Short mmCIF file of C-alpha atoms and ligand atoms in Angstrom, two decimals:
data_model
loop_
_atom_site.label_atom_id
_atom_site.label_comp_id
_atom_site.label_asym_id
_atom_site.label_seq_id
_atom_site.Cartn_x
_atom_site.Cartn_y
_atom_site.Cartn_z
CA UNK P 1 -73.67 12.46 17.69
CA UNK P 2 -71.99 16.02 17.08
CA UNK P 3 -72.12 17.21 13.28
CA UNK P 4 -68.71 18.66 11.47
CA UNK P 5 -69.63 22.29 10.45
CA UNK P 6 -67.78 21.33 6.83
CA UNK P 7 -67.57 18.53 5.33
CA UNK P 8 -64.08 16.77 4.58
CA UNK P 9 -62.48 17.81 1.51
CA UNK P 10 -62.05 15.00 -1.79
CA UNK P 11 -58.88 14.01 -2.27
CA UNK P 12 -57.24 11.70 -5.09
CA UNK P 13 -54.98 9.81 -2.38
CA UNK P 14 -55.56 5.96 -3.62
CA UNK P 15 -56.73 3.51 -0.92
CA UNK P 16 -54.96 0.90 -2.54
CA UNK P 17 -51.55 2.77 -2.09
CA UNK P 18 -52.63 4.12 2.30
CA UNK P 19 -50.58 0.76 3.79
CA UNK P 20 -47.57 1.78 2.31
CA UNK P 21 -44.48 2.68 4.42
CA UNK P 22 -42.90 5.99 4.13
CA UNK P 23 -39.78 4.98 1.99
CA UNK P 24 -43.22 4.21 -0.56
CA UNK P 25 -45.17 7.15 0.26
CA UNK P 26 -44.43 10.13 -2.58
CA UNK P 27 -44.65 13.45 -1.95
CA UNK P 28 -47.62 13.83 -2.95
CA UNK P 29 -49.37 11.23 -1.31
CA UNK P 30 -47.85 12.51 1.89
CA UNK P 31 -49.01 16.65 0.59
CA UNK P 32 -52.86 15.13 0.04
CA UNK P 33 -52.66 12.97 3.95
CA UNK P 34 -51.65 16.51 5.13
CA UNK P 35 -54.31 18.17 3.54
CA UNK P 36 -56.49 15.97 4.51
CA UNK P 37 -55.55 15.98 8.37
CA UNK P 38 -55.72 19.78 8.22
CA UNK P 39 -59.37 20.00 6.95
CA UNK P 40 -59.83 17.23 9.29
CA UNK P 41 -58.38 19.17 12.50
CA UNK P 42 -60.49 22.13 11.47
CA UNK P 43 -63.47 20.07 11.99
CA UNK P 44 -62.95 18.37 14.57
CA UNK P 45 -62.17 21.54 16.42
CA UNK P 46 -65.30 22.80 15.51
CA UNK P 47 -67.37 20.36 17.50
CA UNK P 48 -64.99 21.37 20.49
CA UNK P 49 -66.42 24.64 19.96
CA UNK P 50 -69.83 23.73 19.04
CA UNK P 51 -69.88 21.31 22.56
CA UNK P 52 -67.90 24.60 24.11
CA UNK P 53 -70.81 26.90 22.65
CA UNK P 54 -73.22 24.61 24.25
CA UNK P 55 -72.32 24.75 27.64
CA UNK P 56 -71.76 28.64 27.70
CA UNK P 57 -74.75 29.66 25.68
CA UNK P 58 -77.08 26.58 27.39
CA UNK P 59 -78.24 25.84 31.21
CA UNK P 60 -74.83 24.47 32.29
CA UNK P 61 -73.10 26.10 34.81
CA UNK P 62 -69.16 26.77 35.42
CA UNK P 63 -69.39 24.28 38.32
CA UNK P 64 -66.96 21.32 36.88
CA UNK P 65 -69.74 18.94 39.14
CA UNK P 66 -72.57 20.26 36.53
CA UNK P 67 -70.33 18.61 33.68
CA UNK P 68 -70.85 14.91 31.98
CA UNK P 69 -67.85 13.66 32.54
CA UNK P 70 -66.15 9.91 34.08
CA UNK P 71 -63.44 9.31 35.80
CA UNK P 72 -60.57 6.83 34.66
CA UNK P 73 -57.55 6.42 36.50
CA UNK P 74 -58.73 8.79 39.28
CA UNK P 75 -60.82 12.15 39.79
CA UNK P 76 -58.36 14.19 37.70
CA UNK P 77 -58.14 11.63 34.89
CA UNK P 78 -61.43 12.25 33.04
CA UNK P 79 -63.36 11.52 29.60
CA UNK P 80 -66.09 13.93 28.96
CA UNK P 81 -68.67 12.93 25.81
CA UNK P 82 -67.04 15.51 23.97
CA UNK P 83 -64.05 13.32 24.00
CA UNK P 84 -65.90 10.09 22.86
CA UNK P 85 -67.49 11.46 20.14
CA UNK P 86 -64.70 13.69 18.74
CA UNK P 87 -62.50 10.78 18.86
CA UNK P 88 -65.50 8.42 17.08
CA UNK P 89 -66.02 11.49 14.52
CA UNK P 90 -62.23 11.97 13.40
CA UNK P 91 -61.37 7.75 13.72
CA UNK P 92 -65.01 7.39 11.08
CA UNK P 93 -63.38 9.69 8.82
CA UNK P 94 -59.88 8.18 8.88
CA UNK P 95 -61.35 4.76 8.29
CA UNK P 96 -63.46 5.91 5.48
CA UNK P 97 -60.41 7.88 3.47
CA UNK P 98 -57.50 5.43 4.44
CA UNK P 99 -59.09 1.96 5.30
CA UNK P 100 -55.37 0.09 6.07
CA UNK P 101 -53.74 2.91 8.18
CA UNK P 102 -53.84 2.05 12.18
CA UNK P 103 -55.17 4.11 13.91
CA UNK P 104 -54.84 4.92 17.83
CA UNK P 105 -56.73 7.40 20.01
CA UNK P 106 -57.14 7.73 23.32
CA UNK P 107 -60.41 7.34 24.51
CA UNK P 108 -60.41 3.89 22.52
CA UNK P 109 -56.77 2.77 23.95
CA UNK P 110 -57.82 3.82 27.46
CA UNK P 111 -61.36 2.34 27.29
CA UNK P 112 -59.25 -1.33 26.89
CA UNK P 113 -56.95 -3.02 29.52
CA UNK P 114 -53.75 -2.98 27.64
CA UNK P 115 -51.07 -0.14 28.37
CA UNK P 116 -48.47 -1.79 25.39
CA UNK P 117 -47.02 0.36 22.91
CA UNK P 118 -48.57 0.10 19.79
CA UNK P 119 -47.20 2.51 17.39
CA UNK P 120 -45.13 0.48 14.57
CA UNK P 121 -43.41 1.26 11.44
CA UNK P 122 -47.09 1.55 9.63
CA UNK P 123 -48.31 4.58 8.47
CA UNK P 124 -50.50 5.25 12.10
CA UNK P 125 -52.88 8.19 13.04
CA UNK P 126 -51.90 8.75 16.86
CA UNK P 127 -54.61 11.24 18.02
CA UNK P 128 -56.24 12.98 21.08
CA UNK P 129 -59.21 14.31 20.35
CA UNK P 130 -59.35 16.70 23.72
CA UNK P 131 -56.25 17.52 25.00
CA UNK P 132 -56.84 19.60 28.39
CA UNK P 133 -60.11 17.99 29.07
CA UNK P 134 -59.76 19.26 32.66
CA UNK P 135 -59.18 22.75 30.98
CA UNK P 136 -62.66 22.14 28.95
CA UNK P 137 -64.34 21.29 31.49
CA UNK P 138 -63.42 24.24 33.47
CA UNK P 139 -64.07 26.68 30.32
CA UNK P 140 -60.32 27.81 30.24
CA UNK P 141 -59.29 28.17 26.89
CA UNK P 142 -56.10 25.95 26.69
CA UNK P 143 -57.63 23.00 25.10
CA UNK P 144 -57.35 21.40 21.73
CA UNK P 145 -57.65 18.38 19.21
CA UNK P 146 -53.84 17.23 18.48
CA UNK P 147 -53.90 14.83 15.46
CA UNK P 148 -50.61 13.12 14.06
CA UNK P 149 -49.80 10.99 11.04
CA UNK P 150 -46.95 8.44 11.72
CA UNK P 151 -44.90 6.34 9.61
CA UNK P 152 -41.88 4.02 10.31
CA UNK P 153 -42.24 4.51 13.75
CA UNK P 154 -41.89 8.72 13.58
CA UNK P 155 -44.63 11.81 13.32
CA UNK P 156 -44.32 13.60 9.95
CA UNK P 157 -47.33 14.82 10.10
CA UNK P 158 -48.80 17.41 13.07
CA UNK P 159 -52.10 19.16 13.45
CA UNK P 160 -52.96 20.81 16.40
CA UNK P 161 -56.45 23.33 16.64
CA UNK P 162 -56.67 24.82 19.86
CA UNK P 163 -60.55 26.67 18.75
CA UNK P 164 -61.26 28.93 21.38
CA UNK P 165 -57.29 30.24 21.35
CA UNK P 166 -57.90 30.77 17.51
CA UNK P 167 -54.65 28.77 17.18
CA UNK P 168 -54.25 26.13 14.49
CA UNK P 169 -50.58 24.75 14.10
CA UNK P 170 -50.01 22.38 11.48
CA UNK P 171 -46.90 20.96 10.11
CA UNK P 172 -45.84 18.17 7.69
CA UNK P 173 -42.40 17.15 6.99
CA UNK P 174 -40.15 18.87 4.95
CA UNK P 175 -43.19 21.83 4.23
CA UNK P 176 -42.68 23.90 7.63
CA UNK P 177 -44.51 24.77 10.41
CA UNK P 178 -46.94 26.84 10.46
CA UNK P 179 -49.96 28.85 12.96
CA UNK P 180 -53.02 29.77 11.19
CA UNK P 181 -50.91 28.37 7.61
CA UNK P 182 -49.49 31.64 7.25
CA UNK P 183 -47.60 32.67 10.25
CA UNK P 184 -44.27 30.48 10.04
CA UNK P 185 -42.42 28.69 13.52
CA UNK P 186 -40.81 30.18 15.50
CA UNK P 187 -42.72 33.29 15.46
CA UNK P 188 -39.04 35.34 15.43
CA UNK P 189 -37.00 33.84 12.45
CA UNK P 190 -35.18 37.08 11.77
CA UNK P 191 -32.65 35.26 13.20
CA UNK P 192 -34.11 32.71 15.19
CA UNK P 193 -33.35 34.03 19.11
CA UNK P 194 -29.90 32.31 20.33
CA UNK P 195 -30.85 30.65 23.82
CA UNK P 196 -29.72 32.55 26.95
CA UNK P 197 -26.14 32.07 27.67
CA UNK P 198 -26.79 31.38 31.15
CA UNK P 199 -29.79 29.21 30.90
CA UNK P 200 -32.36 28.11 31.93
CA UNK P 201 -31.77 31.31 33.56
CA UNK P 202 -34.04 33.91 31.30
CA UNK P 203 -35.55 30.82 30.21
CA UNK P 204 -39.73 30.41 30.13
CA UNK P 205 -39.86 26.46 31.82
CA UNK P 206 -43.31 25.05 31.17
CA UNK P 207 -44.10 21.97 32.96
CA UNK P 208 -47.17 19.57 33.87
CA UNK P 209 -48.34 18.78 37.57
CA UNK P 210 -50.16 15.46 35.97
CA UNK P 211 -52.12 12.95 37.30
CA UNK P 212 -50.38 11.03 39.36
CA UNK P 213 -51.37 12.67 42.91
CA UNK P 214 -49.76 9.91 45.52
CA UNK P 215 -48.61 11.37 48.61
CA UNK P 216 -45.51 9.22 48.58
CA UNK P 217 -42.37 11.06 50.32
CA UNK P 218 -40.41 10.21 47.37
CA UNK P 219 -42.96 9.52 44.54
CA UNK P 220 -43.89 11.01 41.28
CA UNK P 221 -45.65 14.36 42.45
CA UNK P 222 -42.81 15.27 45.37
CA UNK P 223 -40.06 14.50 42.42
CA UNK P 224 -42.05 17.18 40.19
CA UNK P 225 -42.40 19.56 43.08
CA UNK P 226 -38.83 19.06 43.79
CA UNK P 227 -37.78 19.50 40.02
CA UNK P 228 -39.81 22.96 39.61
CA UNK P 229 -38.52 24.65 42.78
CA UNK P 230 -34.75 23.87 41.73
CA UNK P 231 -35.68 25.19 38.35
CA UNK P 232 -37.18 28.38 39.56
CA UNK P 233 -35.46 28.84 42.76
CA UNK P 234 -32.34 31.93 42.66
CA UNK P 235 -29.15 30.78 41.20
CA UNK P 236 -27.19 29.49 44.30
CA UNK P 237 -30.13 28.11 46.04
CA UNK P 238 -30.92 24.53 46.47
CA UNK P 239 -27.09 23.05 46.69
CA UNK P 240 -26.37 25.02 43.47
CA UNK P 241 -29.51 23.45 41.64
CA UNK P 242 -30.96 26.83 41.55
CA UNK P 243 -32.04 27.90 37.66
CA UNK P 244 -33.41 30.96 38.20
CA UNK P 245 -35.76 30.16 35.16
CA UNK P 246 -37.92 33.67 34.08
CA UNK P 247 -41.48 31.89 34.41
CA UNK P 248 -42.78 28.72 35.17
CA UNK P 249 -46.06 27.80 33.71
CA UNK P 250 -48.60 25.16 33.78
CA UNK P 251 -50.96 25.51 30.56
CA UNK P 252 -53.18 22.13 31.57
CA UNK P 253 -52.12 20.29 27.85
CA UNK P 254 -49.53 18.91 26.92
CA UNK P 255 -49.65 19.42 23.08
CA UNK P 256 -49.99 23.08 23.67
CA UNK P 257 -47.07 22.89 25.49
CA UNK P 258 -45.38 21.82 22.80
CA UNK P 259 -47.02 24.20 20.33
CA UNK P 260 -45.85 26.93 22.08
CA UNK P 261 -42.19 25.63 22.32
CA UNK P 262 -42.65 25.68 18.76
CA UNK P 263 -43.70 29.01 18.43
CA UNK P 264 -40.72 30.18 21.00
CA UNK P 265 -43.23 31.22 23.73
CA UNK P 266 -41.75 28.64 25.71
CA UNK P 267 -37.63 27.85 26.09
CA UNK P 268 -38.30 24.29 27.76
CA UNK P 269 -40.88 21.70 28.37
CA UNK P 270 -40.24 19.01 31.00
CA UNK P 271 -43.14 16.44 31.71
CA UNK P 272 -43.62 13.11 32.54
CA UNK P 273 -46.33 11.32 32.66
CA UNK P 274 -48.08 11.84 29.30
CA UNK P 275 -48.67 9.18 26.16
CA UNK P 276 -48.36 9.24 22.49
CA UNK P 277 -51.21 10.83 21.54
CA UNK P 278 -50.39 13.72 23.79
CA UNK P 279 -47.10 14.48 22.13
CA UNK P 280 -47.15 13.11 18.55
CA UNK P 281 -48.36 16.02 16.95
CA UNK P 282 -46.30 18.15 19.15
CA UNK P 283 -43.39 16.22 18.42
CA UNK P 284 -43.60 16.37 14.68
CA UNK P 285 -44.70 20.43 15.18
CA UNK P 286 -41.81 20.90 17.30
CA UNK P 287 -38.86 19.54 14.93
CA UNK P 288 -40.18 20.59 11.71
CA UNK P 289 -39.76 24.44 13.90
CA UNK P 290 -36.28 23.31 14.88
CA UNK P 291 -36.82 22.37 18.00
CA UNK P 292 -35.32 19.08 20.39
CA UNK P 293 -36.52 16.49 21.97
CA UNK P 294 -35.02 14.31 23.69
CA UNK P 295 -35.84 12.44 27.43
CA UNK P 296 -36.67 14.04 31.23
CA UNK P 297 -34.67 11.48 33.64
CA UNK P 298 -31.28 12.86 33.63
CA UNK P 299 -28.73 9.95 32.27
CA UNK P 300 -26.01 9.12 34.37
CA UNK P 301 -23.12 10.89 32.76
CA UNK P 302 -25.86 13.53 31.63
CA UNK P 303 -23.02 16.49 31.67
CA UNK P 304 -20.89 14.62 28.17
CA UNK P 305 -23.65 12.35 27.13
CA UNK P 306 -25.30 12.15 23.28
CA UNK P 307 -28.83 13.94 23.87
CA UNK P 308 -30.92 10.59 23.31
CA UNK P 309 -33.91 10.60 21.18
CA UNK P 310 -37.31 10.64 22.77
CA UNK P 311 -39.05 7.36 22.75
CA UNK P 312 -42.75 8.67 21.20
CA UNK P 313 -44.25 6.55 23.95
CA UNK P 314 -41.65 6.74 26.21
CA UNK P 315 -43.61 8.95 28.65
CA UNK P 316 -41.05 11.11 29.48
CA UNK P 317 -39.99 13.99 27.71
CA UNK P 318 -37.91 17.28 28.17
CA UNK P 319 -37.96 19.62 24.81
CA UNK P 320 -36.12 22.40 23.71
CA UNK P 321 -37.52 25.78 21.13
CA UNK P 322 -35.58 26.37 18.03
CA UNK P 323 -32.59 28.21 18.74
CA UNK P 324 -30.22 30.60 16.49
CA UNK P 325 -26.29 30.00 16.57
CA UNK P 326 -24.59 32.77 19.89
CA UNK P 327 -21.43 34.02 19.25
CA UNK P 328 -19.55 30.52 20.29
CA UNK P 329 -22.12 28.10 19.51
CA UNK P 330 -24.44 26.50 17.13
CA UNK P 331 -28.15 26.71 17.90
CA UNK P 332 -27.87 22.98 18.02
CA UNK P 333 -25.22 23.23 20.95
CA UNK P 334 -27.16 26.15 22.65
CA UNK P 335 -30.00 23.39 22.50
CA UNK P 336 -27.97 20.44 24.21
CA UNK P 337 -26.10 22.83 26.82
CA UNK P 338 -29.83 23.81 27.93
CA UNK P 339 -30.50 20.25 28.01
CA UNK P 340 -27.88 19.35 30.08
CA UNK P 341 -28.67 22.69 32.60
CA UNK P 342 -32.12 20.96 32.85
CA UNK P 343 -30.91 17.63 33.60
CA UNK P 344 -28.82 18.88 36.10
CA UNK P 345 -31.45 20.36 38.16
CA UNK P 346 -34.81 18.16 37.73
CA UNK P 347 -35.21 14.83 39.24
CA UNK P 348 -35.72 11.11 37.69
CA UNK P 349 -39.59 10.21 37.82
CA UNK P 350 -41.41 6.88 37.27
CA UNK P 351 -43.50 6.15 34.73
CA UNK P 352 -43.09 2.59 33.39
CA UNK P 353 -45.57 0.78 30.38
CA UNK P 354 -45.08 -2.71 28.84
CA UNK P 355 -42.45 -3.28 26.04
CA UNK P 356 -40.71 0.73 26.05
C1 IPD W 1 -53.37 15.49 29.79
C2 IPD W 1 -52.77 16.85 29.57
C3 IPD W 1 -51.90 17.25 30.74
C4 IPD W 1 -50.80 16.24 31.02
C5 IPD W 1 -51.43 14.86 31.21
C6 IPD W 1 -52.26 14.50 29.98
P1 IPD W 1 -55.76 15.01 28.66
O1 IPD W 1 -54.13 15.07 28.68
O2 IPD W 1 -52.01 16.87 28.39
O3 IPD W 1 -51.28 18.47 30.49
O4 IPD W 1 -50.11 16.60 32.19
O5 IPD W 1 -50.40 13.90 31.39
O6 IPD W 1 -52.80 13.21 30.16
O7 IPD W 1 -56.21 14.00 29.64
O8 IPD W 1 -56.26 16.37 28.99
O9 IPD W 1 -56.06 14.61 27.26
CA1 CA W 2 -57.47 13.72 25.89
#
């Protein structure tokens, strides 16, 4: 069992108040949960690094074969020890400080048979304790611990520590969000960059390949494919689907991916596929920055629609950075028109679970 470099700060946080709901959670119970899940997302990306230090510093090799790890759904779904015991390390210390919350993490969730959403109005700790294991595993930096603190149903709480990027984004309702707790999101807020007016031309479109690799003519992975060439294909290509889009990129987590929407780095994020615990903290990151969220399969009258919500375990999820207000729009309505440009372009994908 790996050993937290610090140890977890004291708090006054009464465990006869932690099964509360948020209309009963004050201020500053909800200031000492967030200072809690910060100290706790600083050491549990620690042991990332101390595991990380390990395998550079000891006999492994960069050959992913040399590497501990077990497969789950298939050979690019995989659960390294790191994962175990960061998860067991983080859900000990949650259990200790706040007895009633629920907690859910996904090495526990996917170790049972169960694929039911179980995220309720209780205040919940939704958390992955490696996000990019396949990144980890492979020694490239984009990896992280992304821990979230949930009540009636919603993130308020997000803390994401990505240790060998240096980054550590944290947020908490109605207090900001932040990289490294001094650097506010988005990075530019003097203003707040406008989207393009032509988007998602001059747009940065991040986007997941995932795990599902069926070589079905009109499955899952050819639907991505499909999606990402219309995004990035010249405008005018592709029936008119064309986006043009600036960059595509892959970064290998989805929480990062959402980090960096927050910070602006990315315009879009369009993924399907992924859980809860993959986008909680992002989620709650993302909209205390300004940013949207809403879902990836293009309604049917997606060009007037409202922008639905995104279902937290919905699996499939298309955000948007903070914008600033153009010259004939909101940032709000620079934020839906993008929307509506992505819809327009990417194609519906599958990805069904029990009771969502
Ligand atoms: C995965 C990553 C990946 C996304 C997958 C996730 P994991 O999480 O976030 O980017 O495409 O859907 O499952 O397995 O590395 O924690
Ligand atoms: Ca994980």
């Amino acid at each position: 069992m790996l050993v937290a470099n610090e140890s977890l700060p004291t708090s006054t946080y009464a465990s006869s108040r932690d099964n509360c709901t948020m209309a009963e959670i004050t201020d500053q119970d909800l200031a000492d949960i967030y200072a809690f899940a910060v100290q706790l997302g600083k050491d549990a990306g620690n042991l990332l690094m101390q595991a990380m230090r390990q395998r550079i510093d000891g006999t492994f090799t960069t050959n992913p074969a040399s590497i501990d790890f077990a497969e789950k759904e298939n050979s690019v779904d995989i659960v390294t020890k790191t994962d175990n015991e960061v998860e067991a390390f983080i859900h000990d210390a949650v259990s200790k400080r706040f007895p009633s919350h629920q907690f859910i993490g996904e090495e526990t969730y996917s170790a049972g048979a169960s694929r039911e959403y179980l995220v309720d109005g209780r205040p919940t700790w939704i958390v992955d304790p490696l996000d990019g294991t396949v990144n980890f595993t492979h020694l490239f930096p984009m990896f992280c611990v992304s821990i979230a603190f949930a009540v009636n149903g919603k993130p308020v709480i997000g803390v994401i520590n990505a240790p060998f990027m240096n980054q550590l984004f944290t947020s908490c309702k109605g207090r900001g969000a932040w990289l490294n707790e001094t650097q506010p999101l988005p990075l530019i807020q003097n203003p707040v960059p406008p989207m393009p007016a032509n988007a998602p031309s001059g747009c940065t479109f991040s986007c997941e390949w995932g795990k599902d690799r069926r070589d079905r003519p009109d499955g899952n992975l050819s639907r991505k494919v499909e999606s990402f060439v219309n995004m990035a294909c010249e405008r005018g290509g592709r029936g008119g689907k064309g986006g043009m889009v600036h960059g595509v990129r892959s970064l290998g987590s989805a929480t990062l991916d959402l980090a960096y929407t927050a910070m602006g780095s990315f315009d879009i994020w369009w993924e399907g596929g992924c859980w809860e615990w993959d986008v909680a903290a992002g989620f709650a990151l993302l909209e205390e920055a300004g940013g949207l969220v809403t879902i990836a399969n293009p309604p049917e009258n997606y060009e007037t629609c409202t922008i639905p919500d995104a279902h937290l375990g919905g699996r499939l999820y298309l955000a948007i950075r903070p914008a600033g207000p153009g010259p004939d729009e909101t940032g709000r309505e620079a934020q839906e028109r993008t929307i509506r440009e992505v819809w327009k372009r990417v194609r519906d994908l599958d990805y069904t679970r029990p009771g969502v």
